[in-house]
Amino acid sequence: MRRISIFGATGSVGANGVDLIRDAGGPEAYRTVALTGGRNIARLAEMARELQAEIAVTAHEDCLPELRDALAGSGVRAAAGSNALIEAASMPADWVLSSIVGSAGLAPGLTALAQGGTLALANKESLVCAGGLLRDTAAASGAKILPVDSEHSAVFQALGSDNLESVKEVVITASGGAFRDWPLERLAAATVAEASTHPNWAMGQRITIDSASMFNKAMEVIEAHELFGLSPDRIRVLVHPESIIHAMVTHHDGGSIAHLGAPDMRHAIGFALNWPERRPLPVPALDLAALGQLTFREPDELRWPALRLAREVMQAGGAAGAVFNAAKEQALDDFIAGRIGFTDMGPRVETTLATLSAQPGFGHAPDTLDTVLQWDRAARQEARA
Ligand code: NDP
């Protein structure tokens, strides 16, 4: 029986992963090694009981008594804190879903990769902060990284066994998020509640706000660069309000292969779970006649400066990804807390990149977790409102 673990099980992606395991037969079909969460202890304990996990871990030590109580008599071991997350990630598993939000997902993801097996990667922050380190760790252990972000899963599926040299460009689509059609002058006053709604996808709050600012798409462009080894000029973003085509690969021979699907994360997670096979998934099939039409437009970089910053980060290389991600996370924290406005996030990230790019070592890609975390801390401190 395949052994699986889900990091960030209580979140939007993680819970979809748990749904798929349940749908496939739960403990009859998979042996669940570890499930982890943050503060949603009731949900974590319920999932761990249902899937008969070996261990359930909360990231927060103060939540341990509550988790222990909730798991009493279940046979599931309870643990807490960052060391416990690492311990859980080092427990052998065949398939690990990395779906913690933010750079907190990096250390458990790296630890899981070092064990071999397959890392189904939703935590794009890991690739943006430390793409080279992830690839090297996977190469050393023989682990496989499979994308779970829907656009990257779509690129992976559209590429198939095609040689990257035949690829002219890869297009990843963006819905445009909550403010796609807002007048530009209204954006500065946008509230957290307004930024936390999404026209098509049901996701966690942070990625939903990042969709409105396009920081999410900027992260995905860098993720595509790191994951597929594509040069920045071969990655293009198109606004596609219907979120049906997730990505398209265009070849030098003029042919393009697009991946289409309903905006439902269970497809990309299930694809990674069953790969290299394709098995039935509880995802509705598309009805193109009912959809009628699909529309596309160029992204406006005045509205979404994050896309320009992504190109600058890829060109700079070195520690730019780690700084970009941490500055973005800090700016997002400050926006959610009401300390800065929606349109202050972009300039704050840009200034942080400019300031830290003058520091020694910025041009070297971080090759240890400690170095990534040093840049992460420095960027958060610099970006803090
Ligand atoms: P959520 O906010 O819904 O869930 C995040 C998960 O991480 C929860 O289990 C949460 O625990 C846990 N968590 C939060 N902070 C920490 C921490 N400091 N240490 C350990 N665990 C923590 O996020 P999403 O599911 O939306 O996103 C997860 C990842 O997947 C992100 O990297 C995102 O960019 C990516 N992604 C998400 C998509 C989506 O559809 N949502 C699509 C593609 C990629 P708790 O809730 O219990 O506090």
XYZ file of C-alpha atoms and ligand atoms in Angstrom:
433
model
C 0.000 0.000 0.000
C 1.366 3.476 -0.908
C 2.383 5.650 2.018
C 1.291 9.285 1.840
C 1.760 12.423 3.935
C 0.043 15.804 3.631
C 1.739 18.950 4.941
C -0.831 21.719 5.392
C -3.708 19.210 5.400
C -6.112 21.656 7.039
C -5.768 24.271 4.277
C -7.572 24.638 0.986
C -5.181 22.481 -1.105
C -4.502 20.037 1.746
C -8.200 19.423 2.384
C -8.728 18.754 -1.321
C -5.907 16.201 -1.059
C -7.595 14.578 1.931
C -10.882 14.492 -0.048
C -9.149 12.608 -2.855
C -7.603 10.084 -0.456
C -11.040 9.600 1.150
C -12.645 9.252 -2.273
C -10.117 6.568 -3.259
C -10.993 4.491 -0.175
C -9.182 6.249 2.695
C -7.225 3.849 4.935
C -8.250 0.943 2.695
C -6.349 2.494 -0.212
C -3.463 4.477 1.315
C -1.377 4.282 4.452
C -1.314 7.807 5.856
C 1.972 8.549 7.572
C 1.694 12.220 8.601
C -0.886 14.972 8.443
C 0.053 18.484 9.541
C -1.774 21.725 10.167
C -1.527 25.010 11.975
C -4.232 26.315 14.311
C -7.220 24.384 12.960
C -6.821 21.571 15.471
C -10.386 20.179 15.302
C -10.057 19.709 11.542
C -6.579 18.191 11.791
C -7.690 15.690 14.447
C -10.797 14.738 12.489
C -8.738 14.104 9.335
C -6.073 12.148 11.245
C -8.703 9.926 12.868
C -10.487 9.315 9.589
C -7.334 8.426 7.616
C -5.767 6.621 10.626
C -2.583 8.649 10.317
C 0.523 7.583 12.221
C 1.212 11.138 13.372
C -0.613 14.486 13.366
C 1.506 17.603 13.788
C 0.503 21.175 14.506
C 3.056 23.852 13.669
C 2.261 25.630 16.962
C 3.546 24.252 20.269
C 0.813 26.020 22.250
C -1.773 23.941 20.326
C -0.309 20.589 21.435
C -2.568 20.030 24.511
C -5.665 20.643 22.375
C -4.391 18.254 19.675
C -3.576 15.574 22.278
C -7.092 15.856 23.735
C -8.703 15.724 20.307
C -6.740 12.571 19.399
C -7.127 10.773 22.735
C -7.826 7.063 22.232
C -7.366 7.242 18.436
C -3.916 5.666 18.237
C -2.656 8.721 16.289
C 0.499 10.269 17.765
C 0.291 14.035 18.382
C 3.255 16.398 18.026
C 3.908 20.115 17.655
C 6.448 22.678 16.516
C 8.914 23.100 13.694
C 11.140 20.200 14.798
C 8.113 17.907 14.839
C 7.265 19.015 11.285
C 10.783 18.064 10.201
C 10.539 14.746 12.046
C 7.246 14.025 10.253
C 8.806 14.978 6.899
C 11.658 12.549 7.489
C 9.276 9.613 8.004
C 9.465 7.558 4.790
C 6.520 8.111 2.454
C 5.991 7.398 -1.238
C 3.988 10.578 -1.922
C 4.061 13.825 0.022
C 1.768 16.770 -0.670
C 3.576 20.023 0.181
C 0.691 22.418 0.800
C 1.763 24.585 3.721
C 1.364 28.256 2.813
C 4.432 30.514 2.676
C 8.144 29.906 3.158
C 7.253 27.824 6.262
C 6.738 25.017 3.728
C 10.366 25.042 2.583
C 12.080 23.100 5.396
C 9.523 20.247 5.542
C 9.517 20.082 1.723
C 13.311 19.836 1.560
C 13.332 17.168 4.263
C 10.704 15.128 2.411
C 12.665 15.462 -0.841
C 15.803 14.169 0.869
C 13.941 10.914 1.658
C 13.290 10.186 -2.046
C 9.741 9.448 -3.209
C 7.486 12.007 -4.859
C 6.936 15.553 -3.666
C 3.660 16.924 -5.028
C 4.441 20.612 -4.744
C 1.697 23.185 -4.179
C 3.987 25.352 -2.038
C 5.313 27.523 -4.866
C 7.178 29.662 -2.328
C 9.747 26.831 -1.985
C 10.666 27.005 -5.663
C 10.746 30.794 -5.704
C 12.996 30.970 -2.597
C 15.227 28.039 -3.302
C 14.620 26.441 -6.699
C 18.227 25.273 -7.128
C 18.376 23.829 -3.632
C 15.164 21.862 -4.227
C 16.385 20.499 -7.540
C 19.777 19.520 -6.078
C 18.148 17.811 -3.098
C 15.825 15.869 -5.398
C 18.705 14.889 -7.684
C 20.758 13.622 -4.721
C 17.965 11.423 -3.330
C 16.309 10.435 -6.612
C 13.066 12.132 -5.538
C 10.589 13.435 -8.097
C 8.974 16.873 -7.899
C 5.513 17.014 -9.458
C 3.737 20.352 -9.811
C 0.373 20.821 -8.118
C -0.183 24.449 -9.041
C -2.865 24.104 -11.730
C -0.925 26.104 -14.357
C 2.261 24.087 -13.831
C 0.400 20.800 -13.779
C -1.133 21.973 -17.066
C 2.311 22.781 -18.548
C 3.628 19.402 -17.340
C 0.679 17.630 -18.970
C 0.849 19.661 -22.195
C 4.598 19.075 -22.489
C 4.291 15.321 -22.105
C 7.493 13.805 -23.379
C 8.219 16.730 -25.747
C 11.714 18.093 -25.825
C 11.982 21.586 -24.283
C 14.084 22.654 -27.263
C 11.038 22.456 -29.515
C 9.145 24.849 -27.208
C 8.887 28.466 -28.336
C 6.985 29.722 -25.327
C 4.768 28.683 -22.457
C 1.662 30.691 -21.663
C 0.205 30.557 -18.191
C -3.169 32.113 -17.670
C -4.454 34.377 -14.909
C -8.072 35.069 -14.048
C -7.160 38.644 -13.091
C -8.503 38.188 -9.563
C -10.892 40.409 -7.674
C -9.840 43.729 -9.227
C -9.468 42.745 -12.873
C -12.088 45.240 -14.009
C -11.839 47.886 -11.285
C -10.888 51.423 -12.317
C -7.192 51.872 -11.462
C -7.899 54.867 -9.201
C -10.051 52.723 -6.882
C -7.286 50.196 -6.148
C -5.506 52.252 -3.477
C -8.640 52.114 -1.296
C -9.353 48.387 -1.849
C -10.120 46.606 1.434
C -8.884 43.233 2.659
C -12.416 41.822 2.364
C -12.683 43.004 -1.255
C -9.265 41.542 -2.115
C -10.182 38.222 -0.451
C -12.799 37.222 -3.016
C -11.992 35.353 -6.213
C -14.126 35.173 -9.347
C -13.414 31.463 -10.089
C -11.280 29.616 -7.554
C -11.998 28.772 -3.887
C -8.590 29.136 -2.206
C -6.920 30.217 1.031
C -7.046 33.949 1.853
C -3.379 34.698 1.159
C -3.276 33.257 -2.361
C -6.636 34.899 -3.094
C -5.246 38.349 -2.251
C -2.082 37.476 -4.184
C -4.337 36.745 -7.169
C -5.861 40.224 -6.957
C -2.385 41.815 -6.900
C -0.968 39.237 -9.380
C 1.831 38.493 -6.936
C 0.546 34.940 -7.216
C 1.055 34.972 -10.995
C 4.457 36.603 -10.560
C 5.404 33.740 -8.214
C 4.090 31.262 -10.774
C 6.197 32.753 -13.568
C 9.301 32.284 -11.396
C 8.045 28.800 -10.445
C 7.768 27.878 -14.158
C 11.298 29.199 -14.731
C 12.666 27.086 -11.854
C 10.617 23.968 -12.511
C 10.924 23.633 -16.266
C 14.212 25.476 -16.832
C 12.519 27.955 -19.190
C 14.228 31.274 -19.816
C 12.177 34.324 -18.742
C 11.499 35.385 -22.345
C 9.767 32.049 -23.014
C 7.175 32.469 -20.228
C 4.153 34.631 -20.957
C 1.082 35.514 -18.888
C -2.332 36.005 -20.460
C -5.430 37.182 -18.623
C -8.172 34.616 -19.168
C -11.193 35.514 -17.041
C -12.928 32.123 -17.388
C -9.967 30.105 -15.912
C -10.608 27.152 -18.241
C -7.302 27.031 -20.141
C -4.656 26.829 -17.418
C -1.594 26.813 -19.652
C -0.535 26.430 -23.257
C 2.740 25.238 -24.747
C 3.582 26.715 -28.163
C 6.169 24.918 -30.284
C 8.518 26.321 -32.929
C 6.528 24.460 -35.575
C 3.554 26.754 -34.890
C 1.480 24.165 -33.024
C 0.148 24.906 -29.535
C -1.062 22.409 -26.958
C -3.354 23.775 -24.276
C -4.601 22.139 -21.110
C -8.251 22.788 -20.262
C -10.223 21.929 -17.161
C -12.726 23.250 -14.669
C -11.152 25.492 -12.012
C -10.984 22.673 -9.458
C -7.714 21.922 -7.644
C -8.654 18.257 -7.273
C -7.635 17.720 -10.889
C -4.026 18.888 -10.435
C -3.678 17.213 -7.013
C -5.258 13.980 -8.276
C -3.099 14.018 -11.405
C 0.009 14.223 -9.188
C -1.376 11.523 -6.875
C -2.000 9.032 -9.684
C 0.899 9.950 -11.987
C 2.121 8.321 -14.219
C -1.359 6.792 -14.487
C -4.572 8.703 -15.038
C -7.448 7.515 -12.887
C -11.028 8.774 -12.545
C -11.300 11.827 -10.307
C -14.367 13.477 -8.759
C -13.935 16.484 -11.049
C -16.666 17.636 -13.463
C -15.820 17.316 -17.161
C -15.922 20.435 -19.307
C -18.910 21.311 -21.437
C -17.474 23.718 -23.996
C -20.825 24.272 -25.707
C -22.294 25.400 -22.386
C -19.311 27.699 -21.838
C -19.823 29.210 -25.290
C -16.668 31.302 -25.447
C -13.261 31.764 -23.881
C -11.639 35.196 -23.783
C -8.068 36.445 -23.385
C -6.266 39.744 -22.944
C -2.760 41.033 -22.285
C -2.058 41.824 -18.620
C -1.786 45.504 -17.770
C 1.480 46.026 -15.851
C 0.308 49.355 -14.445
C -2.459 47.483 -12.641
C -0.211 44.529 -11.834
C 3.422 45.704 -11.331
C 4.219 42.315 -9.746
C 4.602 40.827 -13.243
C 7.404 43.251 -14.090
C 9.060 42.473 -10.745
C 8.972 38.742 -11.556
C 10.999 39.355 -14.710
C 13.488 41.477 -12.767
C 13.820 38.737 -10.120
C 14.541 36.073 -12.755
C 17.084 38.337 -14.447
C 18.810 39.104 -11.135
C 18.928 35.440 -10.015
C 20.958 34.744 -6.844
C 18.997 35.528 -3.695
C 16.394 37.651 -5.518
C 13.704 34.939 -5.340
C 14.087 34.489 -1.580
C 14.001 38.260 -1.042
C 11.032 38.725 -3.382
C 8.985 36.020 -1.675
C 9.718 37.191 1.875
C 9.111 40.867 1.046
C 5.839 39.875 -0.620
C 4.809 37.801 2.432
C 5.630 40.700 4.772
C 3.794 43.244 2.603
C 0.788 40.900 2.527
C 0.862 40.538 6.339
C 0.941 44.329 6.618
C -1.942 44.758 4.167
C -4.057 42.148 5.988
C -3.285 43.866 9.310
C -4.352 47.248 7.890
C -0.865 48.800 8.172
C -0.524 49.499 4.432
C -2.870 49.834 1.472
C -3.352 47.400 -1.411
C -1.241 49.414 -3.868
C 1.563 49.868 -1.324
C 2.527 46.196 -1.563
C 4.242 46.400 -4.982
C 6.468 49.412 -4.185
C 7.402 47.896 -0.817
C 8.612 44.691 -2.486
C 10.448 46.649 -5.179
C 12.244 48.859 -2.638
C 13.231 45.835 -0.560
C 14.723 44.144 -3.618
C 16.638 47.299 -4.525
C 18.020 47.738 -0.988
C 19.051 44.127 -0.446
C 20.550 43.749 -3.916
C 23.397 45.988 -2.670
C 24.296 43.490 0.075
C 27.249 41.123 -0.343
C 26.299 37.656 -1.533
C 23.041 38.738 -3.193
C 24.251 37.452 -6.559
C 24.810 33.895 -5.270
C 21.880 31.489 -5.301
C 21.389 30.286 -1.701
C 22.566 26.679 -1.507
C 21.623 25.873 2.077
C 18.390 26.236 4.019
C 20.147 28.548 6.492
C 21.187 30.944 3.723
C 17.648 31.043 2.344
C 16.312 31.766 5.828
C 18.901 34.537 6.378
C 17.734 36.324 3.213
C 14.131 35.665 4.217
C 14.640 37.335 7.612
C 16.550 40.280 6.147
C 13.849 40.891 3.534
C 11.004 40.732 6.076
C 12.810 43.189 8.302
C 13.441 45.577 5.419
C 9.887 45.327 4.057
C 8.090 45.641 7.433
C 5.753 48.641 7.674
P -4.363 27.802 3.238
O -4.122 29.084 3.931
O -5.757 27.414 2.917
O -3.713 26.597 4.070
C -2.394 26.660 4.513
C -2.026 25.442 5.324
O -0.751 25.676 5.938
C -2.971 25.139 6.473
O -2.937 23.763 6.736
C -2.355 25.932 7.616
O -2.783 25.468 8.894
C -0.891 25.649 7.380
N -0.008 26.659 7.919
C -0.208 28.008 7.964
N 0.875 28.610 8.499
C 1.759 27.631 8.805
C 3.066 27.623 9.394
N 3.681 28.754 9.767
N 3.689 26.443 9.564
C 3.096 25.279 9.184
N 1.852 25.223 8.632
C 1.203 26.388 8.431
O -3.461 27.853 1.928
P -3.762 27.216 0.491
O -4.188 25.798 0.651
O -4.587 28.147 -0.299
O -2.310 27.264 -0.164
C -1.288 26.360 0.253
C -0.133 26.440 -0.740
O -0.591 25.986 -2.012
C 0.391 27.865 -0.969
O 1.758 27.786 -1.217
C -0.339 28.316 -2.224
O 0.376 29.288 -2.943
C -0.405 27.003 -2.990
N -1.486 26.887 -3.940
C -2.785 27.017 -3.515
C -3.845 26.868 -4.409
C -5.269 26.910 -3.939
O -6.172 26.602 -4.730
N -5.567 27.251 -2.696
C -3.600 26.648 -5.829
C -2.206 26.460 -6.152
C -1.200 26.593 -5.248
P -4.122 26.004 9.659
O -5.103 26.401 8.590
O -4.543 24.814 10.449
O -3.685 27.144 10.521
